Structures are given as C-alpha cells and as structure tokens.
Coordinates of C-alpha atoms and ligand atoms in Angstrom, one line a residue:
M19 CA -0.1 -0.1 -0.3
A20 CA 1.5 3.5 -0.7
K21 CA 2.4 5.4 2.1
R22 CA 0.6 8.5 3.1
V23 CA 2.0 11.9 3.2
A24 CA 0.6 14.9 4.5
V25 CA 1.9 18.1 2.9
I26 CA 1.2 21.1 5.1
G27 CA 0.6 24.5 2.8
A28 CA 0.0 24.6 -1.1
G29 CA 2.3 27.4 -1.9
A30 CA 5.6 27.2 -4.2
S31 CA 6.8 24.6 -1.8
G32 CA 3.6 22.6 -1.0
L33 CA 2.6 22.3 -4.9
V34 CA 5.9 20.9 -6.1
S35 CA 5.8 18.6 -2.9
I36 CA 2.5 17.1 -3.7
K37 CA 3.6 16.6 -7.2
C38 CA 7.3 14.6 -6.1
C39 CA 5.0 12.5 -3.8
L40 CA 2.8 11.3 -7.1
D41 CA 6.3 11.2 -8.8
E42 CA 7.5 8.5 -6.2
G43 CA 4.0 6.5 -5.8
L44 CA 3.3 8.2 -2.9
E45 CA -0.2 9.1 -1.6
P46 CA -0.3 13.1 -0.8
T47 CA -2.6 15.0 0.9
C48 CA -2.4 18.6 1.3
F49 CA -3.6 20.9 3.8
E50 CA -4.2 24.4 3.2
R51 CA -5.4 27.0 5.7
T52 CA -6.6 29.3 3.1
D53 CA -9.1 28.7 -0.2
D54 CA -6.5 28.7 -2.9
I55 CA -2.9 27.9 -3.9
G56 CA -0.1 30.1 -4.4
G57 CA 1.0 31.0 -0.6
L58 CA 2.8 34.3 -0.4
W59 CA 2.1 35.1 -4.4
K60 CA -1.5 35.4 -3.9
F61 CA -2.0 39.0 -3.6
K62 CA -4.8 40.0 -1.4
E63 CA -6.1 43.5 -0.1
V64 CA -6.0 42.6 3.3
P65 CA -3.7 40.2 5.0
E66 CA -4.5 36.9 5.9
D67 CA -3.8 35.3 9.7
G68 CA -0.9 32.7 9.4
R69 CA -0.2 33.4 5.6
A70 CA 2.7 35.5 3.8
S71 CA 1.2 38.9 2.7
I72 CA 2.6 41.2 -0.3
Y73 CA 2.1 44.7 -1.5
R74 CA 0.1 45.0 -5.0
S75 CA 3.2 45.9 -7.2
V76 CA 5.3 43.1 -5.9
I77 CA 7.7 42.0 -9.1
I78 CA 9.8 38.7 -8.1
N79 CA 13.5 39.4 -8.4
T80 CA 14.4 35.8 -9.8
S81 CA 14.4 35.5 -13.2
K82 CA 11.8 32.9 -15.2
E83 CA 14.5 30.7 -16.1
M84 CA 16.1 30.2 -12.6
M85 CA 12.8 30.1 -10.8
C86 CA 10.6 27.5 -12.6
Y87 CA 10.5 24.2 -11.8
S88 CA 12.5 21.7 -13.4
D89 CA 10.5 20.0 -15.7
F90 CA 8.0 22.9 -16.5
P91 CA 9.6 25.7 -18.0
I92 CA 7.7 29.2 -17.6
P93 CA 5.8 29.9 -21.0
D94 CA 8.3 31.9 -23.3
D95 CA 6.1 34.9 -23.6
Y96 CA 6.0 35.4 -19.7
P97 CA 8.0 38.1 -18.8
N98 CA 11.5 37.8 -17.1
Y99 CA 10.9 39.3 -13.9
M100 CA 7.0 38.6 -13.3
H101 CA 4.6 40.7 -11.4
N102 CA 3.1 38.4 -8.8
S103 CA -0.1 37.7 -10.5
K104 CA 1.8 36.4 -13.5
I105 CA 3.5 33.7 -11.0
L106 CA 0.3 32.8 -9.8
D107 CA -0.8 32.1 -13.2
Y108 CA 2.4 29.9 -13.6
F109 CA 1.3 27.9 -10.3
R110 CA -2.2 27.4 -11.5
I111 CA -0.9 26.1 -15.0
Y112 CA 1.6 24.0 -13.3
A113 CA -1.3 22.7 -10.7
K114 CA -3.3 22.0 -13.6
H115 CA -1.0 20.5 -15.9
F116 CA 0.1 17.8 -13.5
N117 CA -3.2 17.3 -11.8
L118 CA -2.4 18.6 -7.9
L119 CA -5.4 20.2 -7.0
K120 CA -7.7 17.4 -6.2
Y121 CA -5.0 16.3 -3.5
I122 CA -5.5 19.9 -1.9
R123 CA -8.1 20.3 1.1
F124 CA -8.4 23.7 1.3
K125 CA -9.6 25.9 4.5
T126 CA -8.1 22.8 6.3
L127 CA -5.3 24.5 9.3
V128 CA -3.2 22.0 10.8
H129 CA -3.3 22.2 14.1
S130 CA -0.9 19.7 15.8
I131 CA 1.3 17.1 14.6
R132 CA 2.4 14.6 17.0
K133 CA 4.4 11.1 16.7
R134 CA 2.2 8.1 17.3
P135 CA 3.0 6.0 20.2
D136 CA 5.0 3.4 18.2
F137 CA 6.6 6.0 16.1
S138 CA 9.8 4.5 16.9
L139 CA 8.6 1.4 15.1
T140 CA 6.4 2.9 12.3
G141 CA 7.7 6.6 11.8
Q142 CA 3.5 7.4 11.8
W143 CA 2.4 10.8 12.7
D144 CA -1.4 12.1 14.3
V145 CA -2.3 15.0 12.7
I146 CA -4.8 17.1 13.6
T147 CA -6.5 19.5 11.3
E148 CA -9.4 22.0 11.5
T149 CA -12.0 22.8 8.9
D150 CA -14.8 25.1 9.6
G151 CA -14.2 24.8 13.3
K152 CA -14.5 21.1 13.2
Q153 CA -11.6 19.2 14.3
E154 CA -10.5 15.8 12.4
S155 CA -7.1 13.5 13.1
A156 CA -5.7 11.1 10.7
I157 CA -2.6 9.1 10.8
F158 CA 0.0 9.3 8.0
D159 CA 3.4 7.9 7.4
A160 CA 5.4 11.1 6.9
I161 CA 4.9 14.8 6.6
L162 CA 6.3 17.6 4.2
V163 CA 6.0 21.0 6.3
C164 CA 5.8 23.6 3.4
T165 CA 4.6 26.4 5.6
G166 CA 7.0 29.2 4.4
H167 CA 9.0 31.6 6.3
H168 CA 8.0 35.2 5.5
T169 CA 4.5 35.2 7.4
D170 CA 5.5 36.2 11.2
A171 CA 6.5 40.0 11.0
Y172 CA 9.4 40.5 12.8
L173 CA 8.8 44.1 14.9
P174 CA 11.4 44.9 16.9
L175 CA 10.1 48.2 18.6
A176 CA 12.1 47.8 21.9
S177 CA 14.8 48.7 19.8
F178 CA 13.2 52.2 19.0
P179 CA 12.7 54.2 21.9
G180 CA 9.7 56.7 21.8
I181 CA 8.1 54.7 19.4
E182 CA 4.9 54.1 22.0
T183 CA 4.7 58.1 22.1
F184 CA 4.9 58.7 18.4
K185 CA 1.7 60.3 17.2
G186 CA 2.1 59.3 13.5
Q187 CA 1.1 55.7 12.0
Y188 CA 3.5 53.0 12.1
F189 CA 3.4 49.2 10.7
H190 CA 5.1 46.4 9.4
S191 CA 6.1 46.0 5.6
R192 CA 3.5 42.8 5.6
D193 CA 1.0 45.4 6.1
Y194 CA 2.2 47.6 3.3
K195 CA -0.3 47.2 0.0
D196 CA -0.8 50.7 -1.8
P197 CA 1.1 54.1 -2.1
E198 CA -2.1 55.8 -2.7
E199 CA -3.1 56.4 0.7
F200 CA 0.3 57.9 1.8
R201 CA 0.3 60.7 -0.7
G202 CA 2.1 63.8 0.3
K203 CA 3.1 62.3 3.7
R204 CA 6.7 62.4 5.1
I205 CA 7.5 58.9 5.7
I206 CA 10.1 56.6 7.2
V207 CA 11.3 53.3 5.8
I208 CA 13.0 51.1 8.4
G209 CA 15.3 48.2 7.0
I210 CA 17.3 48.3 3.7
G211 CA 16.3 44.4 2.9
N212 CA 13.9 44.0 -0.6
S213 CA 11.2 45.0 0.8
G214 CA 12.6 48.1 2.4
G215 CA 13.9 49.1 -1.0
D216 CA 10.9 48.4 -3.2
I217 CA 8.2 50.0 -0.6
S218 CA 10.9 53.6 -0.4
V219 CA 10.9 53.6 -4.3
E220 CA 7.4 53.1 -4.7
L221 CA 6.2 55.6 -1.8
S222 CA 8.8 57.9 -2.9
R223 CA 6.7 58.5 -6.2
T224 CA 3.3 60.1 -4.2
A225 CA 4.6 61.2 -0.7
Q226 CA 6.5 64.2 0.0
Q227 CA 9.7 62.7 1.3
V228 CA 10.8 59.4 2.1
F229 CA 13.5 58.6 4.3
L230 CA 15.4 55.4 4.4
S231 CA 17.0 54.3 7.3
T232 CA 19.6 51.9 7.7
R233 CA 21.8 50.2 10.4
R234 CA 24.7 49.3 8.1
G235 CA 24.1 50.6 4.5
S236 CA 23.8 47.8 1.6
W237 CA 25.3 47.2 -1.8
I238 CA 22.5 47.2 -4.5
L239 CA 22.1 44.8 -7.5
N240 CA 19.9 45.6 -10.5
R241 CA 18.0 43.3 -12.2
V242 CA 19.0 44.1 -15.4
S243 CA 22.4 42.6 -16.2
D244 CA 25.0 43.2 -19.0
Y245 CA 23.2 43.4 -22.1
G246 CA 20.2 43.7 -20.7
Y247 CA 20.2 40.1 -19.5
P248 CA 18.8 39.2 -15.9
I249 CA 21.7 39.3 -13.4
D250 CA 20.9 35.8 -11.9
M251 CA 21.1 34.2 -15.5
M252 CA 24.7 35.9 -16.2
G253 CA 25.8 35.4 -12.5
S254 CA 24.6 32.4 -11.7
T255 CA 27.0 29.8 -13.7
R256 CA 29.0 26.9 -13.0
F257 CA 32.1 28.7 -14.3
L258 CA 31.6 31.6 -12.3
N259 CA 31.0 29.9 -9.4
V260 CA 34.2 27.7 -10.1
M261 CA 36.1 30.9 -10.0
K262 CA 34.2 32.3 -7.1
Y263 CA 35.4 29.4 -4.9
T264 CA 39.0 29.3 -6.7
L265 CA 39.9 33.1 -6.3
P266 CA 40.7 34.6 -3.2
S267 CA 37.2 35.8 -1.5
S268 CA 38.8 39.4 -1.1
L269 CA 39.5 39.7 -4.9
V270 CA 36.1 38.3 -5.6
N271 CA 34.4 40.5 -3.5
W272 CA 36.7 43.5 -5.1
L273 CA 35.5 43.0 -8.4
A274 CA 31.8 42.9 -8.0
E275 CA 31.9 45.9 -5.8
L276 CA 34.0 47.7 -8.4
K277 CA 31.4 46.8 -11.0
L278 CA 28.6 48.1 -8.6
N279 CA 30.1 51.1 -7.8
R280 CA 30.5 51.8 -11.6
R281 CA 26.8 52.0 -11.7
F282 CA 26.7 54.3 -9.0
D283 CA 29.4 55.0 -5.9
H284 CA 27.6 53.6 -2.8
A285 CA 29.7 56.0 -0.7
N286 CA 28.5 59.0 -2.2
Y287 CA 25.0 57.6 -2.0
G288 CA 25.3 57.0 1.5
L289 CA 24.8 53.3 1.1
K290 CA 28.1 51.7 1.5
P291 CA 28.6 49.3 4.2
Q292 CA 31.0 48.2 6.1
H293 CA 30.9 44.6 5.0
R294 CA 31.8 43.1 1.6
V295 CA 29.0 42.0 -1.0
F296 CA 28.7 38.4 -0.6
S297 CA 28.7 39.1 3.5
Q298 CA 24.9 40.0 2.9
H299 CA 21.8 38.5 1.2
P300 CA 21.4 40.6 -2.1
M301 CA 19.4 43.5 -2.4
V302 CA 18.1 44.0 -5.9
N303 CA 16.7 47.1 -6.5
D304 CA 16.8 49.0 -10.4
D305 CA 15.2 52.2 -9.1
L306 CA 16.3 53.2 -5.8
P307 CA 19.8 55.0 -7.6
N308 CA 17.3 57.2 -8.9
R309 CA 15.4 58.0 -6.9
I310 CA 18.2 58.9 -4.3
L311 CA 19.6 60.7 -7.3
S312 CA 16.4 62.8 -7.6
G313 CA 16.2 63.5 -4.0
T314 CA 12.9 62.1 -3.3
V315 CA 14.5 59.3 -1.0
L316 CA 17.2 60.1 1.5
V317 CA 19.1 57.7 3.2
K318 CA 19.5 58.0 6.5
P319 CA 21.3 55.9 9.6
N320 CA 19.4 53.8 12.2
V321 CA 16.9 55.7 14.3
K322 CA 18.2 56.3 17.8
K323 CA 14.5 57.5 19.1
F324 CA 11.4 58.7 18.0
T325 CA 9.3 61.4 19.6
E326 CA 5.6 62.4 19.4
T327 CA 6.5 63.6 16.0
A328 CA 9.8 63.3 15.0
A329 CA 12.6 60.6 14.4
I330 CA 16.4 61.5 16.0
F331 CA 18.8 59.4 13.9
E332 CA 22.1 58.3 15.3
D333 CA 24.1 60.8 13.5
G334 CA 22.4 63.3 15.7
T335 CA 20.2 64.5 12.6
V336 CA 16.4 65.2 13.3
E337 CA 13.6 64.8 10.8
E338 CA 10.4 66.6 12.2
N339 CA 6.8 66.0 10.9
I340 CA 7.1 62.7 10.3
D341 CA 3.7 60.9 9.5
V342 CA 4.3 57.4 9.0
V343 CA 7.1 54.8 9.7
V344 CA 7.1 51.3 7.9
F345 CA 8.8 48.9 9.7
A346 CA 10.6 46.4 6.8
T347 CA 12.5 44.8 9.4
G348 CA 12.2 41.1 7.9
Y349 CA 10.4 37.9 9.6
S350 CA 10.8 35.6 11.6
F351 CA 9.5 32.1 11.8
A352 CA 8.0 29.1 13.7
F353 CA 6.2 26.0 13.3
P354 CA 3.4 26.1 16.2
F355 CA 1.9 22.7 15.2
L356 CA 5.2 20.8 15.9
E357 CA 6.2 20.1 19.2
E358 CA 10.0 21.4 19.9
S359 CA 11.4 17.8 20.7
T360 CA 10.6 17.6 16.7
V361 CA 11.8 21.0 15.4
K362 CA 12.9 23.8 17.7
V363 CA 13.3 27.3 16.5
H364 CA 15.6 29.8 18.6
N365 CA 15.9 33.5 17.2
N366 CA 15.3 32.2 13.5
H367 CA 17.9 29.4 14.3
V368 CA 17.1 26.1 13.6
S369 CA 19.2 22.9 13.6
L370 CA 18.1 20.9 10.3
Y371 CA 20.2 18.6 8.2
K372 CA 20.7 20.1 4.9
Y373 CA 18.3 22.6 6.2
I374 CA 15.4 19.9 5.8
F375 CA 15.6 16.8 8.5
P376 CA 15.9 17.1 12.2
P377 CA 18.6 14.9 13.1
D378 CA 17.4 13.2 15.9
L379 CA 14.2 11.6 15.0
E380 CA 14.3 7.7 15.3
K381 CA 12.7 7.3 11.8
S382 CA 13.2 10.2 9.2
T383 CA 9.7 10.8 8.4
V384 CA 9.4 14.6 8.4
A385 CA 11.1 16.8 6.4
I386 CA 10.8 20.9 6.4
I387 CA 10.7 22.0 2.8
G388 CA 11.7 25.5 1.7
L389 CA 13.1 26.7 4.8
I390 CA 16.4 28.6 3.1
Q391 CA 17.2 31.8 1.8
P392 CA 19.2 31.2 -1.5
L393 CA 21.2 33.3 -3.7
G394 CA 18.8 32.8 -6.0
A395 CA 15.1 31.4 -6.3
I396 CA 13.6 29.4 -3.4
M397 CA 11.2 27.3 -5.9
P398 CA 13.7 25.1 -7.8
I399 CA 15.3 24.3 -4.4
S400 CA 12.2 23.2 -2.6
E401 CA 11.6 21.1 -5.6
L402 CA 15.1 19.5 -5.1
Q403 CA 14.6 18.9 -1.2
A404 CA 10.7 17.5 -1.8
R405 CA 12.7 15.0 -4.7
W406 CA 15.3 13.9 -2.1
A407 CA 12.5 13.5 0.8
T408 CA 10.0 11.7 -1.3
R409 CA 12.7 9.3 -2.1
I410 CA 13.7 9.0 1.9
F411 CA 10.1 8.6 2.7
K412 CA 10.0 5.9 0.1
G413 CA 12.9 3.8 1.3
V414 CA 15.3 4.0 -1.6
T415 CA 17.5 6.4 0.2
K416 CA 19.0 6.8 3.6
L417 CA 19.9 9.6 5.7
P418 CA 23.6 9.4 7.5
T419 CA 23.8 8.8 11.2
A420 CA 22.6 11.3 13.7
S421 CA 26.3 12.3 14.5
N422 CA 27.3 12.9 11.0
M423 CA 24.0 14.7 10.5
K424 CA 25.0 17.0 13.3
Y425 CA 28.6 17.8 12.3
D426 CA 27.1 19.0 8.7
I427 CA 24.7 21.3 10.4
A428 CA 27.6 22.3 12.8
Q429 CA 30.0 22.9 9.6
K430 CA 27.3 24.8 7.9
K431 CA 26.3 27.2 10.6
E432 CA 30.2 28.0 11.0
A433 CA 30.6 28.7 7.3
M434 CA 27.8 30.9 7.7
N435 CA 28.5 32.9 10.3
K436 CA 32.0 33.4 8.3
Q437 CA 31.0 34.8 5.5
Y438 CA 27.5 36.7 6.3
V439 CA 27.4 39.6 8.9
T440 CA 25.7 38.8 12.0
S441 CA 21.5 39.2 11.4
N442 CA 18.1 37.6 11.9
R443 CA 18.0 37.7 8.2
H444 CA 21.4 35.5 7.8
T445 CA 20.4 32.3 9.5
L446 CA 18.8 30.3 6.6
Q447 CA 21.7 31.6 3.7
V448 CA 22.1 28.9 0.9
D449 CA 24.5 29.6 -2.2
Y450 CA 22.3 28.4 -5.3
I451 CA 24.7 26.3 -6.9
N452 CA 26.4 24.9 -4.0
Y453 CA 23.2 23.9 -2.4
T454 CA 21.9 22.5 -5.2
D455 CA 24.5 20.2 -6.1
E456 CA 24.5 19.2 -3.0
L457 CA 21.0 17.9 -2.8
A458 CA 21.2 16.8 -6.3
M459 CA 24.4 14.3 -5.2
Q460 CA 22.3 13.4 -2.6
L461 CA 19.6 12.4 -5.1
G462 CA 22.1 11.0 -8.2
V463 CA 20.9 13.8 -10.3
K464 CA 24.1 16.2 -10.4
P465 CA 25.0 16.4 -14.2
N466 CA 28.9 15.0 -15.0
I467 CA 30.3 17.7 -16.6
W468 CA 33.4 16.2 -17.8
S469 CA 31.7 13.0 -19.2
L470 CA 29.0 15.6 -21.0
F471 CA 31.9 17.6 -22.6
L472 CA 33.0 14.2 -24.1
T473 CA 29.5 13.1 -25.3
D474 CA 27.4 16.1 -25.8
P475 CA 29.8 19.2 -26.0
K476 CA 27.1 21.8 -27.1
L477 CA 25.1 21.1 -24.2
A478 CA 28.1 20.7 -21.9
R479 CA 29.0 24.4 -23.0
E480 CA 25.7 25.3 -21.9
V481 CA 25.4 23.8 -18.7
F482 CA 29.1 24.8 -17.7
F483 CA 29.2 28.5 -19.0
G484 CA 25.4 29.1 -19.4
P485 CA 23.0 29.7 -16.3
C486 CA 22.9 27.0 -14.2
T487 CA 18.8 26.7 -14.5
P488 CA 16.7 24.1 -12.6
Y489 CA 16.3 21.8 -16.1
Q490 CA 20.2 20.7 -15.4
F491 CA 18.8 18.4 -12.5
R492 CA 16.4 16.5 -14.9
L493 CA 19.2 15.3 -17.5
T494 CA 20.1 12.3 -15.4
G495 CA 19.0 9.8 -12.4
P496 CA 15.9 9.3 -10.9
G497 CA 13.4 11.5 -12.1
K498 CA 15.1 12.4 -15.5
W499 CA 13.0 14.2 -17.9
S500 CA 13.5 14.1 -21.7
G501 CA 12.6 17.5 -22.4
A502 CA 15.7 18.6 -20.3
R503 CA 18.0 18.9 -23.0
Q504 CA 16.3 20.9 -25.1
A505 CA 14.6 23.4 -22.4
I506 CA 18.6 24.2 -21.9
L507 CA 19.5 24.8 -25.5
T508 CA 16.5 26.9 -25.8
Q509 CA 16.7 28.8 -22.6
W510 CA 18.0 32.2 -24.0
N511 CA 14.9 32.1 -26.8
R512 CA 12.5 32.0 -24.0
T513 CA 14.6 34.7 -22.4
V514 CA 14.4 37.1 -25.0
K515 CA 11.0 36.3 -26.6
P516 CA 9.4 38.7 -24.2
T517 CA 11.3 41.7 -24.9
R518 CA 11.7 41.3 -28.8
T519 CA 8.0 42.7 -28.7
R520 CA 9.2 44.8 -31.7
D521 CA 10.4 43.0 -35.1
I522 CA 13.7 44.5 -35.9
A523 CA 14.7 42.1 -38.3
N524 CA 13.9 44.6 -41.2
Y525 CA 15.9 47.3 -39.6
L526 CA 18.9 45.5 -38.9
N527 CA 19.2 43.5 -42.6
R528 CA 19.1 47.3 -44.0
S529 CA 22.5 48.8 -43.7
S530 CA 22.9 52.9 -43.1
V531 CA 26.4 52.6 -44.5
P532 CA 26.7 52.5 -48.4
V533 CA 28.9 49.5 -50.0
W534 CA 31.4 52.4 -51.1
L535 CA 31.5 54.0 -48.0
K536 CA 32.7 50.7 -46.3
L537 CA 35.0 49.8 -49.3
F538 CA 37.1 53.1 -48.8
G539 CA 37.0 52.6 -45.0
L540 CA 38.9 49.5 -45.7
I541 CA 41.2 50.7 -47.8
V542 CA 42.5 53.6 -45.6
L543 CA 42.4 50.9 -42.7
F544 CA 44.7 48.9 -44.8
A545 CA 47.0 51.7 -45.9
A546 CA 47.5 52.9 -42.2
W547 CA 48.1 49.4 -41.1
Y548 CA 50.9 49.7 -44.3
F549 CA 52.1 52.8 -43.8
F550 CA 52.6 52.2 -39.9
S551 CA 54.3 48.9 -40.2
F552 CA 57.4 50.0 -41.5
Ligands
LIG17 P1 4.6 30.3 1.0 O1 4.3 30.8 -0.1 O2 4.4 31.2 2.1 O3 3.3 29.3 1.4 C1 3.0 28.7 2.6 C2 1.7 28.3 2.5 O4 1.4 27.4 3.7 C3 0.3 29.0 2.4 O5 -0.1 28.8 1.8 C4 -0.3 29.0 3.8 O6 -1.7 29.7 3.9 C5 -0.1 27.6 4.3 N1 -0.2 27.2 5.6 C6 0.9 27.6 6.8 N2 0.5 27.2 7.9 C7 -0.5 26.1 7.6 C8 -1.0 25.5 8.4 N3 -0.6 25.2 10.2 N4 -1.9 24.6 7.9 C9 -2.3 24.6 6.7 N5 -1.8 25.1 5.8 C10 -0.7 26.5 6.3 N6 11.5 34.2 -3.3 C11 12.1 33.8 -4.7 O7 12.7 32.5 -5.1 N7 12.2 34.8 -5.4 C12 11.5 36.3 -5.3 O8 11.9 37.2 -5.7 C13 10.6 36.2 -4.0 N8 10.5 37.3 -3.6 C14 10.1 37.6 -2.8 C15 9.2 39.0 -2.2 C16 8.1 39.2 -1.0 C17 7.8 40.6 -0.6 C18 8.6 38.3 0.3 C19 8.3 38.5 1.6 C20 9.6 36.7 -0.3 C21 9.7 36.7 -1.4 N9 10.4 35.3 -1.9 C22 10.7 35.3 -2.9 C23 10.3 34.2 -1.0 C24 9.4 33.6 -0.6 O9 9.0 33.1 0.4 C25 9.2 32.3 -2.1 O10 9.2 32.9 -3.1 C26 7.9 31.1 -1.9 O11 6.7 32.0 -1.5 C27 8.1 30.4 -0.4 O12 6.8 29.4 -1.0 P2 6.6 28.5 0.4 O13 5.5 27.2 -0.5 O14 7.7 28.0 0.8 O15 5.7 29.4 1.4
LIG18 P1 15.1 41.2 5.6 O1 15.7 40.8 4.1 O2 15.2 40.1 6.4 O3 15.2 42.6 5.9 C1 15.3 43.1 6.8 C2 15.8 44.7 6.6 O4 15.7 45.0 8.5 C3 17.4 44.7 7.4 O5 18.0 45.7 6.2 C4 17.9 44.7 8.4 O6 19.0 45.0 8.6 C5 16.8 45.4 9.0 N1 16.5 45.5 10.5 C6 15.9 44.4 11.2 N2 16.1 44.5 12.4 C7 16.4 45.8 12.5 C8 16.4 46.5 13.8 N3 15.9 46.1 15.0 N4 16.8 48.2 13.6 C9 17.1 48.3 12.6 N5 17.0 47.6 11.1 C10 16.7 46.3 11.3 O7 13.3 41.2 5.3 P2 12.8 41.7 3.7 O8 13.7 43.0 3.2 O9 11.4 41.7 4.1 O10 13.0 40.3 2.9 C11 12.2 39.3 3.1 C12 12.6 38.3 2.2 O11 11.9 38.7 0.9 C13 13.9 38.2 1.4 O12 14.3 37.1 1.0 C14 14.0 39.4 0.2 O13 14.8 38.8 -0.5 C15 12.3 38.7 -0.2 N6 12.0 40.3 -1.3 C16 11.9 40.0 -2.4 C17 11.3 41.0 -3.4 C18 11.0 40.9 -4.6 O14 11.6 40.3 -5.2 N7 10.7 42.1 -5.1 C19 10.6 42.2 -2.3 C20 11.0 42.1 -0.9 C21 11.2 41.3 -0.1 P3 20.5 43.8 9.0 O15 21.2 43.4 7.9 O16 21.5 44.8 9.6 O17 20.0 42.9 10.0

C-alpha cells in the first residue's frame, strides 16, 4: 500500500511537494489553511492570518528561467521578472498540468502533528486538522512541512525608544499594500532588505519625502545585467562559481563591488556598508539610485529614538513632522503545530540536516521544505528538497547517522557565520549552485560536466558556461525528464522572446552605411596599417 504523506501548505513548496509524492508513488494529502494555492504569491487586499502578505506591485527578483520547476519551463512569452499575478498564473498552470488540485484540502488548518505511540517502529504521525471549526484526526506515514518563512512579522519595537509615544502611523511591511493613501506624507522606512527598497521607491513617487533608514547600509544589485540579460542568469553559472571559490574571496568581492560602484558610487549615495558584497543577502533594486539621485529618497542611519512627531537618528540629525513609519525589518518563523522535540526554533536559528531533516528523530519521516534563504530562487530548491525527501520516505535512499548529520549542521553554521554579517536574516543562507549540487548529489541527479563534454559538447558548454537553470537536474538519474536537454538549449530564446516585441529584423538587414563608404574605410585602414608597420 502506498505511504500516506501529509503536505502542509499549498504555496510554491507545497505544490511541488505534492507532485514529488506522486512521482514516487506516495499518496499525498495537502492541507491549506486558505481557499487557494500560491501561498505568498496570492495577493489579497487585506493580510490573512497565518499566510504571507505582499504589496500589490511586487515583482519577483529572480528571473523566470532560474525560478521555474525543473520539468515545466515558464511559458516563453512570460516576462523574465514577473509580477506576482503572473507567478500565480504559472502555479495555476503547473497545478493543472500535473493534476495537483484534487489532492488539496482547502480551508483546512493543520493544528498539531504528534508522533504516534509506536513512532520508533512505524515513524507515523497523528495529524489534527480543523475545517470550518471542526477538528479531525488522521494518521500519516510522513510529513512535508511547506509553510514558508515570510509570514510572521519581525517588529523590533523595543529597539526604537519613543515609538510608543509617536503620534503618527506605524506598521510592518507585511501590512503595506498601496502607495496611494500615503500621498503627500513624510515617511521613514526602516530596514534595507528588498522590502525596504521596494517600498521606499514606490512611496517616493507619491509621498512628500521618504527617508530610508539603515543601520549598516547595503550593496544594491540591478535586475538588468550586461546587455540587458537578467542578473541571475549572467551571475549563476558553474564557470563563475568555480572562479568564485578558487580566487581569493577578497578579490572576488573587490571585483563585484567595483562593478556595482561603476553603476553608482555607494559611498556618494550614503549606502556603502562596512561589510563586503557577498556577506549579505542580495538587495536587488533597479530604481533606488534614481530615487536617491532625484532626492525623493534620502538615505539615513538608524533611528536612535522617536518623539511624538519626529525621528532622531544616530548621527544626531532630526527629521520633524514624520507622518508614517514602515518597519521593513523582516520576518521570524515558527512551526506552532510541531513539538519542540521535533523541530526547535530559537531566534530564527534551527538545526536541520541540509536545512530539511531534524537529525534526532528515530525515523526520518518529517521534512521541512523551503526553509532556506538562497542567493537565487526558492522554488527549484524546494523542488530538489522534496524530490530527495520523498525518496527517503519511500525507503530508496537513507540519511546518514545522527552524529554525521549534526557534524554537517555545525559545519554549515560555522561557514555561514564566517561569510555573513550577524543578523536575524542570515540564518538560512544557501548559495544556489553549491546547495542545489549538494542536494542533487544525494539524489543522484547532478550532471557530470566532464563526461558531458565528451558525449554532448554543445549541451556541456551551456551547462558549464550558461546559467545553472533547474533543468540541469533533470538530465540524468531518478526523475530524468526527456525535455531537459532541449529546455537548456532553448533557455536564451525564452529569455529574449518577451522583450523582442517589435520586429527589428528589417531594420537590421538594411545597413545605414553605403557599400562604397565601407570599401573606402577598408582601404584607409589597410593603408594605415601598411604605413605604420614600416
Ligand atoms: P509560502 O508561499 O509562504 O506558502 C506557505 C503556505 O502554507 C501558505 O499558503 C499558507 O497559507 C500555508 N500554511 C501555513 N501554515 C499552515 C497550517 N498550519 N495549515 C495549513 N496551511 C498552512 N523568493 C524567490 O525565490 N524569489 C523572489 O523574488 C522572492 N520574492 C519575495 C518577495 C517578498 C515580498 C517576500 C516576502 C518573499 C519573497 N520570496 C522570493 C520568498 C518567498 O517566500 C518564496 O518565493 C515562496 O513564496 C516560498 O513558498 P512556500 O510555499 O515555501 O511558502
Ligand atoms: P529582510 O531581508 O530580513 O531585511 C530586513 C531589514 O531590516 C534588514 O536591512 C535588517 O538589517 C533590518 N532590521 C532588522 N531588524 C532591525 C532593527 N532592530 N533595527 C534596524 N534595522 C533592522 O526582510 P525583507 O526585506 O522583508 O525580505 C524578506 C524576504 O523577501 C527576502 O528573501 C527578500 O529577498 C524577499 N523580498 C523580495 C522582494 C522582491 O523580489 N521584489 C521584495 C521584498 C522582499 P540587518 O541586515 O542589519 O539585520
């Protein structure tokens, strides 16, 4: 009989987890507390309890070729950086294509998940759910927790003395939806993550003045990279990854910072941090420098304290008549339905093998999917995690011993602490290529570049020098997809399709330089070469 798996949540991680269960012959039941799929990517005017909430304008900062599921490319006419509504569309066509909806029980909250008395023998769980106020209990052989980590607002009010007497409005970025109601106001946005960046840029178009307050500054990346290609497609290549980890890190940081400073000098814009560019989660914002250049956003240091109407900053400057404060201070996460003995979270720190498996369980029948903060997209990583977890549930792959897992966890923590500045938001950082390769190795789906160079050099070139797109993990091994090679070889076509919306072939064919002038130019060049070489 097929093993029964409870999937908690029907967002980006939950949907792909259902599919992975089906691929491995397991029987999934997905519980989703709201009435729809998409999780964070389903925009609603009013934030819902227990589900992530986004602003109306959110455009993703990972490009479509890098964020898609590995056996289902995003349609070629979809933009590279999609609006949230388009992302939800993609999830809908994915769910429809693989017939996933019938496995989801909507409006069903998972209340508690407890080990059964015979857990050490069976690895089974009692799952209590609630639908329309009615509780139900069911037994499952395994659990995939896909509840996300951008739901619980982190609002550090205690760090901001005087906020309790502040007479204006203040709220967390989770509650921000639209700029219109803030027209003409003086606003402080606290925090320079991607939320702080997006929200200050958007507000600056209608507000009287926006102040962006940051305690340590930030490097700012652009979605649009060289020649107009998406930055993650240009930067996430196996070739560059080898360079990154071969060359001294100070040189790699210096080169990247040089490039960023050539776009705009981070010191002149008040943004230059003390830390190096690869020591923080990337902040991607194409418009922020423009808004600073036009004076509609002013970068300020941390707020020391608030008065009833003003903010006093750590450099002693004061901004009077503040109407609104937006705390774009990030998120914390928890698993209230699990016992601490299963997964313990303390200040955003959690001890999971490869960020997925609790190392101390007698049976490996629970996996946390999507609990990572990648330098890249979450979706394909959740997919690899779920592919691996479902094979472990099925019993065809095994985890190492608890002590080996703990050793790996400790090493990862040490490496993270070394690379990243200490912050609540740097507890789940993974490097896209290194981490996906690590998972792929466990699964047996990592492409062998060297043998590929011998057998299929055209493909090997694209796999090594081109973007490390998720299709690479469908070329070989369990879950191999026959369309993977073609998807890789056509990825640049899908990238340029949505921007080449005006046919310029006719113009390109018609040269503006007459033939006689070209010939004349050639003769001049040849004569110059002849003259100067003697
Ligand atoms: P979620 O999307 O949060 O889905 C979790 C689901 O679980 C929800 O549907 C929720 O209702 C359900 N649920 C929770 N608890 C229960 C329960 N007890 N019982 C039943 N159901 C439950 N990531 C990227 O890769 N690229 C980006 O550019 C990017 N942009 C982002 C922009 C913003 C503003 C934010 C806040 C995050 C962004 N992220 C981005 C990260 C984002 O978290 C992921 O893209 C993605 O949404 C993670 O999917 P998930 O399924 O793991 O979690
Ligand atoms: P975040 O990345 O955690 O950033 C939080 C910011 O708040 C950081 O600058 C942090 O500073 C600051 N902060 C936290 N506590 C503070 C305190 N006590 N005092 C002063 N500053 C404090 O949160 P986020 O920006 O909401 O992003 C969450 C996730 O969503 C990220 O993965 C992000 O990439 C994603 N996102 C994506 C988009 C997009 O795709 N367009 C938009 C928004 C968000 P320190 O660094 O000093 O701790």
